[in-house]
Coordinates of C-alpha atoms in Angstrom, one line a residue:
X1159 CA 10.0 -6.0 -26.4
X1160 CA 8.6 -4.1 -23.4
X1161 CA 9.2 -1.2 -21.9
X1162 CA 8.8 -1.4 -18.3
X1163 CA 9.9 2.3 -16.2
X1164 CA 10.2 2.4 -12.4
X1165 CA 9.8 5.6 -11.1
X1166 CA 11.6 5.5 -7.7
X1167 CA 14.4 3.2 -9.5
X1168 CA 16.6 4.2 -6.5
X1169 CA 14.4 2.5 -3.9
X1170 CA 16.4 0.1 -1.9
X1171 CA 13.7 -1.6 -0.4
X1172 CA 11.4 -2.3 -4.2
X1173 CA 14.3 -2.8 -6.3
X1174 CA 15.7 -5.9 -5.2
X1175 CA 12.4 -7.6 -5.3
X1176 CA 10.9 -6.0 -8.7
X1177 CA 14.0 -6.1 -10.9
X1178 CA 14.2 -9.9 -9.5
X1179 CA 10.4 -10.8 -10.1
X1180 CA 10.9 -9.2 -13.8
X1181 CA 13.4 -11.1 -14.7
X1182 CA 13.0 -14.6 -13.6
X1183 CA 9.4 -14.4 -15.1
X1184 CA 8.4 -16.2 -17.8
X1185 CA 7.4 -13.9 -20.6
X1186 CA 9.4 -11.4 -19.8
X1187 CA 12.7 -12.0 -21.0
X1188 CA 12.8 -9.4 -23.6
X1189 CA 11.7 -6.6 -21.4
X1190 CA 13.6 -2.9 -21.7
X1191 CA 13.6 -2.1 -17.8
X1192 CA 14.2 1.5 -17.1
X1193 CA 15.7 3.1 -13.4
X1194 CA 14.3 6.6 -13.1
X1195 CA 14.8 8.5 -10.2
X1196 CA 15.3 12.1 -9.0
X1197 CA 18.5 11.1 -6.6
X1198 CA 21.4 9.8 -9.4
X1199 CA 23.5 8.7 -5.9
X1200 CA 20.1 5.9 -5.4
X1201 CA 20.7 5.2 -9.0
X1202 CA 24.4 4.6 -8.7
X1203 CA 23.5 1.9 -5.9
X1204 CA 20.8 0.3 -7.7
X1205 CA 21.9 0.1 -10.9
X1206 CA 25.3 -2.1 -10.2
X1207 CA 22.8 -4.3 -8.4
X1208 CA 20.1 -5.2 -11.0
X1209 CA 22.4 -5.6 -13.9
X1210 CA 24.2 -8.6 -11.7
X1211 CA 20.4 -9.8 -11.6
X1212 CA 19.9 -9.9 -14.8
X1213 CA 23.3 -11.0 -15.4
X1214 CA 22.7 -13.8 -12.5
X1215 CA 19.3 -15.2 -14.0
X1216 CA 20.5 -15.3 -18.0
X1217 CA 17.7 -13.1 -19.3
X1218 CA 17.8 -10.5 -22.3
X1219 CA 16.2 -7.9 -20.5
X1220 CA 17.6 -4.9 -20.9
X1221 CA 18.7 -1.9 -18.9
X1222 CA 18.9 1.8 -18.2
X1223 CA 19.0 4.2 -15.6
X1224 CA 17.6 7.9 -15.8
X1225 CA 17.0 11.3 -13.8
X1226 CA 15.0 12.0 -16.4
X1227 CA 11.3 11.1 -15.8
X1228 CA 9.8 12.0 -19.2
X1229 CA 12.6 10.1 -21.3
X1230 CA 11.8 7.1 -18.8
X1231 CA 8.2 7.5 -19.5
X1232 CA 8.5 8.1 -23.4
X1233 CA 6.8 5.4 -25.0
X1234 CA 6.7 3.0 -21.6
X1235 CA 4.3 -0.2 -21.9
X1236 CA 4.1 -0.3 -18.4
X1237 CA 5.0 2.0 -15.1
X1238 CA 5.8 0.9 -11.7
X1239 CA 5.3 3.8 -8.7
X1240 CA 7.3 3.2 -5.9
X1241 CA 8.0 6.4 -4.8
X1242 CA 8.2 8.7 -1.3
X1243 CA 7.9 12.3 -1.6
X1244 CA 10.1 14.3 0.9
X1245 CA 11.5 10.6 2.0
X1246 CA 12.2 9.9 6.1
X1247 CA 12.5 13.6 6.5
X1248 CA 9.1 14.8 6.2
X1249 CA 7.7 11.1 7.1
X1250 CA 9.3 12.5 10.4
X1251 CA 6.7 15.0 10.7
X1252 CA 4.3 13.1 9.9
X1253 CA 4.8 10.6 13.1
X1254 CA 5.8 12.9 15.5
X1255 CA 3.9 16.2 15.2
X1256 CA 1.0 14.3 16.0
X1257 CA 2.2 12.6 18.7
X1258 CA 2.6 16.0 20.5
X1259 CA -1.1 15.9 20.7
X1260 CA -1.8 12.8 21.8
X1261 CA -2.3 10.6 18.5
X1262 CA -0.2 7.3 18.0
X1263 CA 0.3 6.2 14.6
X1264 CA 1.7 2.6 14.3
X1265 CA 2.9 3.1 10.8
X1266 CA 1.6 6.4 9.6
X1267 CA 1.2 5.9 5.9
X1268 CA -2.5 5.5 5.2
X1269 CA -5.1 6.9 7.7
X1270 CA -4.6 9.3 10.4
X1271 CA -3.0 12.3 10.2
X1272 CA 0.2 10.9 9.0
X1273 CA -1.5 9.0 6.3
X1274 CA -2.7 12.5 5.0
X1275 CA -0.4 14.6 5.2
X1276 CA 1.9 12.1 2.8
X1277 CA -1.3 11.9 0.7
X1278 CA -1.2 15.9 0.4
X1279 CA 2.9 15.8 -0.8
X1280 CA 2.9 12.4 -3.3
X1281 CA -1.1 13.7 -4.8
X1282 CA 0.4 16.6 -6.8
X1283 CA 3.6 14.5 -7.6
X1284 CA 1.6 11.7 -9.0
X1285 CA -0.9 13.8 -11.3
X1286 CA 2.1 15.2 -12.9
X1287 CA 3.8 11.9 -13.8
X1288 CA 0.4 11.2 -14.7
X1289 CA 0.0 14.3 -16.6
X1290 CA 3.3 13.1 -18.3
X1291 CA 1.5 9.5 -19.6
X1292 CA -1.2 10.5 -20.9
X1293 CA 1.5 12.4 -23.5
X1294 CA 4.2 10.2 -23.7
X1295 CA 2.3 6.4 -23.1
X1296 CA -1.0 7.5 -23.0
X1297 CA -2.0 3.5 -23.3
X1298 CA 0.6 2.5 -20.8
X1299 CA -0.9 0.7 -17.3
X1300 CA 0.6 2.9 -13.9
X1301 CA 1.2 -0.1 -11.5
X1302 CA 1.3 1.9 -8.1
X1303 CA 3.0 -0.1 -4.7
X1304 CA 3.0 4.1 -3.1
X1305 CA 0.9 4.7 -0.1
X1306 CA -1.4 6.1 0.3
X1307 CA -2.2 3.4 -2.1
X1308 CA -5.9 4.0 -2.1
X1309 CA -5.5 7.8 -2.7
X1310 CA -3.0 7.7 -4.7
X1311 CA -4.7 5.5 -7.3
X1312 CA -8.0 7.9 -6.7
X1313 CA -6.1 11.2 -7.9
X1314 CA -5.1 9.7 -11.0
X1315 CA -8.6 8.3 -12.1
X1316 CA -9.9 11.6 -11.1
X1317 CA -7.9 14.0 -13.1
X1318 CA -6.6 11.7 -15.8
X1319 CA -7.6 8.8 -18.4
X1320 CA -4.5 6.9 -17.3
X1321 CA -5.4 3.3 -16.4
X1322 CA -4.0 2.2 -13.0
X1323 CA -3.8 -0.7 -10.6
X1324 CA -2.8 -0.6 -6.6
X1325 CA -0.9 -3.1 -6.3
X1326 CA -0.1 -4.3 -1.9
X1327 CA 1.1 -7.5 -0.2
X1328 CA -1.0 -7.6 3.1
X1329 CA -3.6 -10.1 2.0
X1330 CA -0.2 -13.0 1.4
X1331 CA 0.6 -12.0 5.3
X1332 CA -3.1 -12.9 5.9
X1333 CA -2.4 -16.4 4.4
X1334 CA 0.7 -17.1 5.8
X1335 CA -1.3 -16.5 8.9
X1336 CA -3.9 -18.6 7.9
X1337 CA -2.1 -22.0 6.8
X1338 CA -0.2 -21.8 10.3
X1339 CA -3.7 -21.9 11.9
X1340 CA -5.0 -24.6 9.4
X1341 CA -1.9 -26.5 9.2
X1342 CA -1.9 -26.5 5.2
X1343 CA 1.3 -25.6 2.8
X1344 CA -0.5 -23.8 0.1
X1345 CA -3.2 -21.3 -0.6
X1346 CA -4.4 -23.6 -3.4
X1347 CA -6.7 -25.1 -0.6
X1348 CA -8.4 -22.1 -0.3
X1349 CA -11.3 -20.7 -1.5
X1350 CA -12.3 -17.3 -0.6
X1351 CA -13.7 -13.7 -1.2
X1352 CA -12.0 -10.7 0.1
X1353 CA -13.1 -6.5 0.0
X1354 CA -12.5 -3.0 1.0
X1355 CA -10.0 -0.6 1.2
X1356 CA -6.4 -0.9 0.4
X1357 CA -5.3 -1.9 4.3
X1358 CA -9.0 -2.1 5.7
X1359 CA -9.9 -5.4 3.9
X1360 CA -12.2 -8.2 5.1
X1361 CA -11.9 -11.5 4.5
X1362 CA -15.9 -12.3 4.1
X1363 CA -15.8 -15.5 3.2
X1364 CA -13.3 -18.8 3.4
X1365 CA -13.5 -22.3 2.5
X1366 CA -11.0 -24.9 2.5
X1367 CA -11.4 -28.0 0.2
X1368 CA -14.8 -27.2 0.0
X1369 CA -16.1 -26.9 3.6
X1370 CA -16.7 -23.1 4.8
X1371 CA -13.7 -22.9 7.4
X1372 CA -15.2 -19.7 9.4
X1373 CA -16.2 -22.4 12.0
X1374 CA -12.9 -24.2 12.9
X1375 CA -11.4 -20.4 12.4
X1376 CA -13.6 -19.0 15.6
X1377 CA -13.4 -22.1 17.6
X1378 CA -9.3 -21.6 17.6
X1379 CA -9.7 -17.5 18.0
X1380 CA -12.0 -18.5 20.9
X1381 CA -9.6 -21.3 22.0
X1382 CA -6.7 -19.3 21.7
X1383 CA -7.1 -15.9 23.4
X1384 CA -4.8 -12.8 21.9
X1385 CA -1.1 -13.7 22.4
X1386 CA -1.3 -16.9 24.2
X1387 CA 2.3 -18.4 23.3
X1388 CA 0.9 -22.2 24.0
X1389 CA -1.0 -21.0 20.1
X1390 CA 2.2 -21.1 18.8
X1391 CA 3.2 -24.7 16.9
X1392 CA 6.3 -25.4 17.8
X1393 CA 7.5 -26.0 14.3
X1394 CA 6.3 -23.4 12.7
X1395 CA 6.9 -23.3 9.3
X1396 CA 6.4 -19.6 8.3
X1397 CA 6.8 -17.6 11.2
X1398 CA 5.0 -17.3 14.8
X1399 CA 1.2 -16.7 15.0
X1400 CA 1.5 -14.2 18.0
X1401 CA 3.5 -11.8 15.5
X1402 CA 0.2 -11.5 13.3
X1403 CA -3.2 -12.4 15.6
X1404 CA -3.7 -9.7 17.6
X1405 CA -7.0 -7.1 16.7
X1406 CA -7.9 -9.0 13.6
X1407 CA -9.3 -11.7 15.8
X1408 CA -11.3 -9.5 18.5
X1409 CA -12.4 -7.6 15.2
X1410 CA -13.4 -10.3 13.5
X1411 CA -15.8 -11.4 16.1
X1412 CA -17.2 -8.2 16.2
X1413 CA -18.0 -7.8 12.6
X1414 CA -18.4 -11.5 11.5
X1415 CA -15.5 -11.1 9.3
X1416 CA -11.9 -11.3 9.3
X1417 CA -9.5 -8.1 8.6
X1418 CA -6.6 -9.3 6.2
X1419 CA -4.1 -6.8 6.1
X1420 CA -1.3 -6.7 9.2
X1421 CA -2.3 -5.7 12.7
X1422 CA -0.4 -2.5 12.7
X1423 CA -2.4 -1.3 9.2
X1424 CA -5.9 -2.1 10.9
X1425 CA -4.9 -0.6 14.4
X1426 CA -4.8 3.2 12.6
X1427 CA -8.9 2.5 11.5
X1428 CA -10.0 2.0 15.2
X1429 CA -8.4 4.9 17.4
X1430 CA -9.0 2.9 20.5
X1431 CA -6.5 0.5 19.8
X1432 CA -3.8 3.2 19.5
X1433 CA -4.5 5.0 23.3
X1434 CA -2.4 5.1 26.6
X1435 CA -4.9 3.3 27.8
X1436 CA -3.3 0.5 25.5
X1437 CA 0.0 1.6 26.2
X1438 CA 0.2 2.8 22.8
X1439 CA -1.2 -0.6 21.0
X1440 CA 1.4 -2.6 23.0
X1441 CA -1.2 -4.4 24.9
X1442 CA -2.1 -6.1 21.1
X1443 CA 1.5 -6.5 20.2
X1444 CA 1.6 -3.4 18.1
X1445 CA 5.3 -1.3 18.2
X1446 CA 4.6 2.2 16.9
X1447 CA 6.8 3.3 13.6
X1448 CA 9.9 5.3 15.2
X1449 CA 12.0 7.0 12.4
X1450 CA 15.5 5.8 13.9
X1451 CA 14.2 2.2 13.3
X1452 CA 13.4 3.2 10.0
X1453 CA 16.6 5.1 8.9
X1454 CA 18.2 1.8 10.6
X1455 CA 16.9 -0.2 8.3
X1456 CA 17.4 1.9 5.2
X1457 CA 21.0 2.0 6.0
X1458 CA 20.8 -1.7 5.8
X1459 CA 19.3 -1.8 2.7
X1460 CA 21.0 0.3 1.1
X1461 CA 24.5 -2.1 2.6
X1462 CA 22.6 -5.5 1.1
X1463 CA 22.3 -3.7 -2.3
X1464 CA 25.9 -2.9 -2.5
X1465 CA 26.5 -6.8 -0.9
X1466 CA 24.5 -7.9 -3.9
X1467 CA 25.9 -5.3 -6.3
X1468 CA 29.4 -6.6 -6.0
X1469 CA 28.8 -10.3 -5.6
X1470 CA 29.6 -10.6 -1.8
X1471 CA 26.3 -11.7 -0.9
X1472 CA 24.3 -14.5 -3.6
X1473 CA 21.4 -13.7 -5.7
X1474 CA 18.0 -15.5 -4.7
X1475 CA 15.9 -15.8 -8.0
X1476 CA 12.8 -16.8 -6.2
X1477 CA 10.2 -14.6 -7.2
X1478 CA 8.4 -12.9 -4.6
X1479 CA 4.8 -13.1 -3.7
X1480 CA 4.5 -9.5 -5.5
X1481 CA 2.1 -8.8 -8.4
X1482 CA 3.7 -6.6 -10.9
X1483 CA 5.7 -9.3 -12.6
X1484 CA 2.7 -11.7 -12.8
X1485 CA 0.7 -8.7 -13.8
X1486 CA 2.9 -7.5 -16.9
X1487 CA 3.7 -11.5 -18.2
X1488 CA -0.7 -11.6 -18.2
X1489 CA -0.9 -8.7 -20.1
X1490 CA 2.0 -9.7 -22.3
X1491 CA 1.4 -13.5 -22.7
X1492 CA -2.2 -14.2 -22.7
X1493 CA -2.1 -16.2 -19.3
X1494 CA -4.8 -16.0 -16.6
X1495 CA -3.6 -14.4 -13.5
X1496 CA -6.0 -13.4 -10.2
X1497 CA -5.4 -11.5 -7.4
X1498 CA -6.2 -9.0 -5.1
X1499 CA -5.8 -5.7 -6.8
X1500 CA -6.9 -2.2 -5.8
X1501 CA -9.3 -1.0 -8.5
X1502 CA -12.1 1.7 -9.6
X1503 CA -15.7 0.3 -7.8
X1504 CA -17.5 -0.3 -11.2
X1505 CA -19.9 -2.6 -9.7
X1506 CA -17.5 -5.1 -7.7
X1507 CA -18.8 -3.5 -4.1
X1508 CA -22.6 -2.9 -4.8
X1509 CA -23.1 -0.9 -1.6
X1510 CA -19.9 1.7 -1.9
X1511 CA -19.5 5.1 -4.1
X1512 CA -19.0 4.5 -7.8
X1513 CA -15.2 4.9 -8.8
X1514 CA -14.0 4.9 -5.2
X1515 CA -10.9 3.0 -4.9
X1516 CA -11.8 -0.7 -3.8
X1517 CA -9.6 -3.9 -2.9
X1518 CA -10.8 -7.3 -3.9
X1519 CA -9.7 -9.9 -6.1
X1520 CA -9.8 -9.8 -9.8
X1521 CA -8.1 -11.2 -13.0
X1522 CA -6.6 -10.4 -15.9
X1523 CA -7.2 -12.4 -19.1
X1524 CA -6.8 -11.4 -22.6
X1525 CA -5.5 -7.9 -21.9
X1526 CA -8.7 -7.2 -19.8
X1527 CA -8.6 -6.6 -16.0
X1528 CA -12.0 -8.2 -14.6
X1529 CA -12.8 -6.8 -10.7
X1530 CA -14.6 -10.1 -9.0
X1531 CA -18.0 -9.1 -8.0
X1532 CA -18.7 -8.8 -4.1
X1533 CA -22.1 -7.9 -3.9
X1534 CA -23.2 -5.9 -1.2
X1535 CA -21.0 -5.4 2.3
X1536 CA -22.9 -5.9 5.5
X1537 CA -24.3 -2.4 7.1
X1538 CA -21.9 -2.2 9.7
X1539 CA -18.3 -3.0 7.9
X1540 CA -20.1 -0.8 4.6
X1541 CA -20.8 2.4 6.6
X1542 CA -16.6 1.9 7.9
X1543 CA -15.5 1.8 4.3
X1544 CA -17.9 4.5 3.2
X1545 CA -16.5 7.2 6.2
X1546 CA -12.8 6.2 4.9
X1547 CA -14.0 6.8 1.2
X1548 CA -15.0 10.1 1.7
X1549 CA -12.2 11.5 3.4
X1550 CA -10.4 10.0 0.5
X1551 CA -12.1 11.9 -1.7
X1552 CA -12.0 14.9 0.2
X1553 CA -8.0 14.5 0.7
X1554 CA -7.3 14.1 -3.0
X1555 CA -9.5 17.4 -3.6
X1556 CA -7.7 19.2 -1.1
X1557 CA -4.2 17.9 -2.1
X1558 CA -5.1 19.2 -5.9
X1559 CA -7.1 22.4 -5.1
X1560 CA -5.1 24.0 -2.6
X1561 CA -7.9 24.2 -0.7
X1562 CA -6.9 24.8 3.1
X1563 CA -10.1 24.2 4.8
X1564 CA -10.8 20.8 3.0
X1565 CA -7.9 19.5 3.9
X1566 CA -8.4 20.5 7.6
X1567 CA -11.9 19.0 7.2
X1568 CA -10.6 15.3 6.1
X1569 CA -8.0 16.0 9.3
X1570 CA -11.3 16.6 11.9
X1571 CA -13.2 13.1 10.1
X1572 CA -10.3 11.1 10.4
X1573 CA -11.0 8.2 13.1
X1574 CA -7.5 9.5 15.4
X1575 CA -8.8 12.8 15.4
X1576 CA -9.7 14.4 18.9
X1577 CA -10.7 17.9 20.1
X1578 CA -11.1 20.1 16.5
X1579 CA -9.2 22.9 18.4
X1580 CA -6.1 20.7 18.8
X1581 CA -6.5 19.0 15.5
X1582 CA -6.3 22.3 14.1
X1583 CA -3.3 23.5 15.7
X1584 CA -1.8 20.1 14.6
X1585 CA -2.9 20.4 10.9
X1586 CA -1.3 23.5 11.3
X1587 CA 2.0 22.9 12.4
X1588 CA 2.3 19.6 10.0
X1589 CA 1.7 21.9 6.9
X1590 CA 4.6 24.8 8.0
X1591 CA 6.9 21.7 8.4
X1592 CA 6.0 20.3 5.2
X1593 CA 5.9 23.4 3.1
X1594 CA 8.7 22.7 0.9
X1595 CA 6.3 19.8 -0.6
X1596 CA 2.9 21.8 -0.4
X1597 CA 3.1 24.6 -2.2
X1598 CA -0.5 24.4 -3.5
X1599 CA -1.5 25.6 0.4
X1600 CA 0.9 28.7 0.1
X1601 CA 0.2 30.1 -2.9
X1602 CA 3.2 29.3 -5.3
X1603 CA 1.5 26.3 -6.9
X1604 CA -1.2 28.6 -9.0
X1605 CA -1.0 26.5 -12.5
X1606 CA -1.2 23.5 -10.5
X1607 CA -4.0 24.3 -8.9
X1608 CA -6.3 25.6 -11.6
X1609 CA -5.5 22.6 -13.7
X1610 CA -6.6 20.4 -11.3
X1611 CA -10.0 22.7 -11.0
X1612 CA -10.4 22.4 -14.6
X1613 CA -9.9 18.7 -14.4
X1614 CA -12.1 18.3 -11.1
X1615 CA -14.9 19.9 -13.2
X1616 CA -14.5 18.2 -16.6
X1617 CA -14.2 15.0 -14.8
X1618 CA -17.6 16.4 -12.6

């Protein structure tokens, strides 16, 4: 029997899917799941919810649900991060102090000033539950679905020995995209190669039953210009093409290869997408994250949980397109499983930084997780990756340091950044209203901090 923790139990919006995948996947069926979160009221929505899951699909799995993060952790096989530090309220801050300045952010989770600032609240948070591993399952795997993924996954190679995987769904919304351009029902068609960075992935190469397919793909993007509704088949069978091609296509022609994660992810790496001039990414189809839309559909969420909780709405025990399951029933079982999986470059990307975090496929086999190689990048889509890398690397410093100026630094290289004057004023502003979560930049975080120095240097 496994023991498989979810930190961030309470999420409405990861529960349904990962309590779900684990239980209807072959392999699994004697797994010990654990609910840990800090909110018990999350829990007490949660909870009714997955054991009718289990009850629904006939597994033995087992389950529990905590506020207690190191009983979760104690002897764990496996932990899943799903987790939002300071929640809506400071992602709030994060969306619209910027905007006061004149920077849009469509979602505001990875890159921009929104990206960094929750990277500087959830970096500390995740060292220490990756402090706590290394004590209580020091062989365990950390499964992270948090954003900043890419970050996130950095701080803990940085300052730990804990083994972790990013784990996001873009590249299936790239696919579905895909097959409704080539007309075809199933990846299996497919054969392809995919890097980067978690959300700033390009598809570099596709073929489908053999035959490179990058040929019929430009002649449609050059056929069918951005949002032209006469591109959309009438019959559809996964959902309408003009809700996923907008910038990937003009950026794919400039750098001879397709981006594969969601417009609105890609649109935050090039600033001039996100301007008035675009009317704010509208003229691509892009709607900016608003906060009320998202505490909208939270509310929902957390309505269909308590729907499914008490039998009013039906279980579906289709698994999802997400990895974890797959991931944990390959370590457990012995079976093959590939996909795209955010990992330490050990030699996947030739041409970016040793032990940055780096997207592309790979596959685990025999308890082994096998990055596929890439090879080098070309120059121009390299030198993007590489800018993104180090302000990673600078953030995750920063976050663990306390160190004020570095983080203001990573603020001034980020591509939405403008005059440094504002951008100060700005990083300023977003810090007061997120001091609650950043005490390491107000000097009541002190053992915090020199632990992380101590790490930084032994890792160094």
């Amino acid at each position: 029997m496994s023991k498989i923790t979810i930190i961030g139990g309470g999420s409405v919006h990861w529960m349904p899917t990962i309590v779900r995948d684990l239980a209807v996947t072959p392999g699994l069926s004697r797994s010990h799941i654990v609910l840990e979160d800090i909110e018990p009221q999350h829990l007490d929505c949660t909870l009714p919810m997955a054991r009718r899951i289990l009850s629904e699909a006939g597994t033995g799995c087992t389950l529990e649900a905590t506020t207690d993060q190191r009983a979760a952790l104690d002897g764990a096989d496996y932990v899943i991060l799903t987790i939002s530090t300071g929640g809506l309220d400071a992602m709030r801050h994060d969306l619209e102090i910027p905007e006061k300045y004149g920077l849009f952010q469509s979602v505001g989770d990875t890159v921009g000033p929104g990206g960094i600032s929750r990277a500087l609240r959830n970096i500390p948070v995740v060292v220490g539950i990756a402090r706590d591993m290394e004590q209580l399952c020091p062989d365990a795997w950390l499964l992270n679905y948090t954003n900043p993924l890419s970050a996130l996954c950095r701080c803990v190679t940085r300052t730990t020995g804990i083994r972790v995987i990013g784990l996001c769904h873009e590249i299936h919304g790239c696919f579905r995209l895909l097959r409704d351009i080539f007309n075809v029902e199933t990846n299996d068609r497919f054969d392809w190669r995919v890097a980067g960075v978690n959300h700033l992935i390009f598809l570099l190469d596709l073929r489908l039953d053999g035959r490179d397919a990058f040929p019929r793909l430009r002649r449609f993007m050059r056929e069918h210009p951005l949002f032209d509704r006469s591109a959309v088949p009438p019959t559809s069978p996964h959902f309408p093409l003009q809700d996923r091609a907008g910038p990937q296509f003009e950026l794919s022609k400039a750098f001879g290869a397709l981006p594969a994660s969601g417009d609105r992810h890609v649109a935050e790496f090039f600033p001039d997408l996100l301007t008035d001039e675009t009317d704010r990414g509208r003229k691509y189809g892009i709607e900016l994250t608003r906060i009320a839309h998202r505490q909208a559909l939270r509310r929902e969420a957390f309505a269909r949980v308590a729907r499914l909780a008490s039998g009013e709405e039906p279980i579906d025990l289709q698994p999802s397109e997400e990895l974890a399951a797959r991931l944990i029933a390959a370590f457990e079982t012995g079976r093959q499983c590939t996909d795209v999986m955010n990992l330490p470059n050990t030699g996947q990307i030739a041409n970016l930084p040793a032990d940055a975090i780096v997207e592309t496929r790979a596959t685990v086999k025999a308890g082994a997780v096998t990055p596929e190689p890439v090879g080098e990048l070309p120059l121009a889509i390299r030198a993007l990756l590489a800018h993104h890398i180090r302000v990673q690397e600078m953030t995750v410093e920063a976050a663990l340091t306390g160190d004020r100026r570095l983080a203001l630094e990573a603020f001034l290289l980020d591509p939405l950044a403008r005059t440094a004057e504002a951008q100060e004023r700005m990083f300023d502003e977003l810090l007061d209203a997120n001091h609650h979560h950043l005490p390491q930049f107000f000097g009541a975080a002190e053992p915090l901090v020199e632990k992380a120095r101590a790490a930084l240097s032994a890792k160094d």
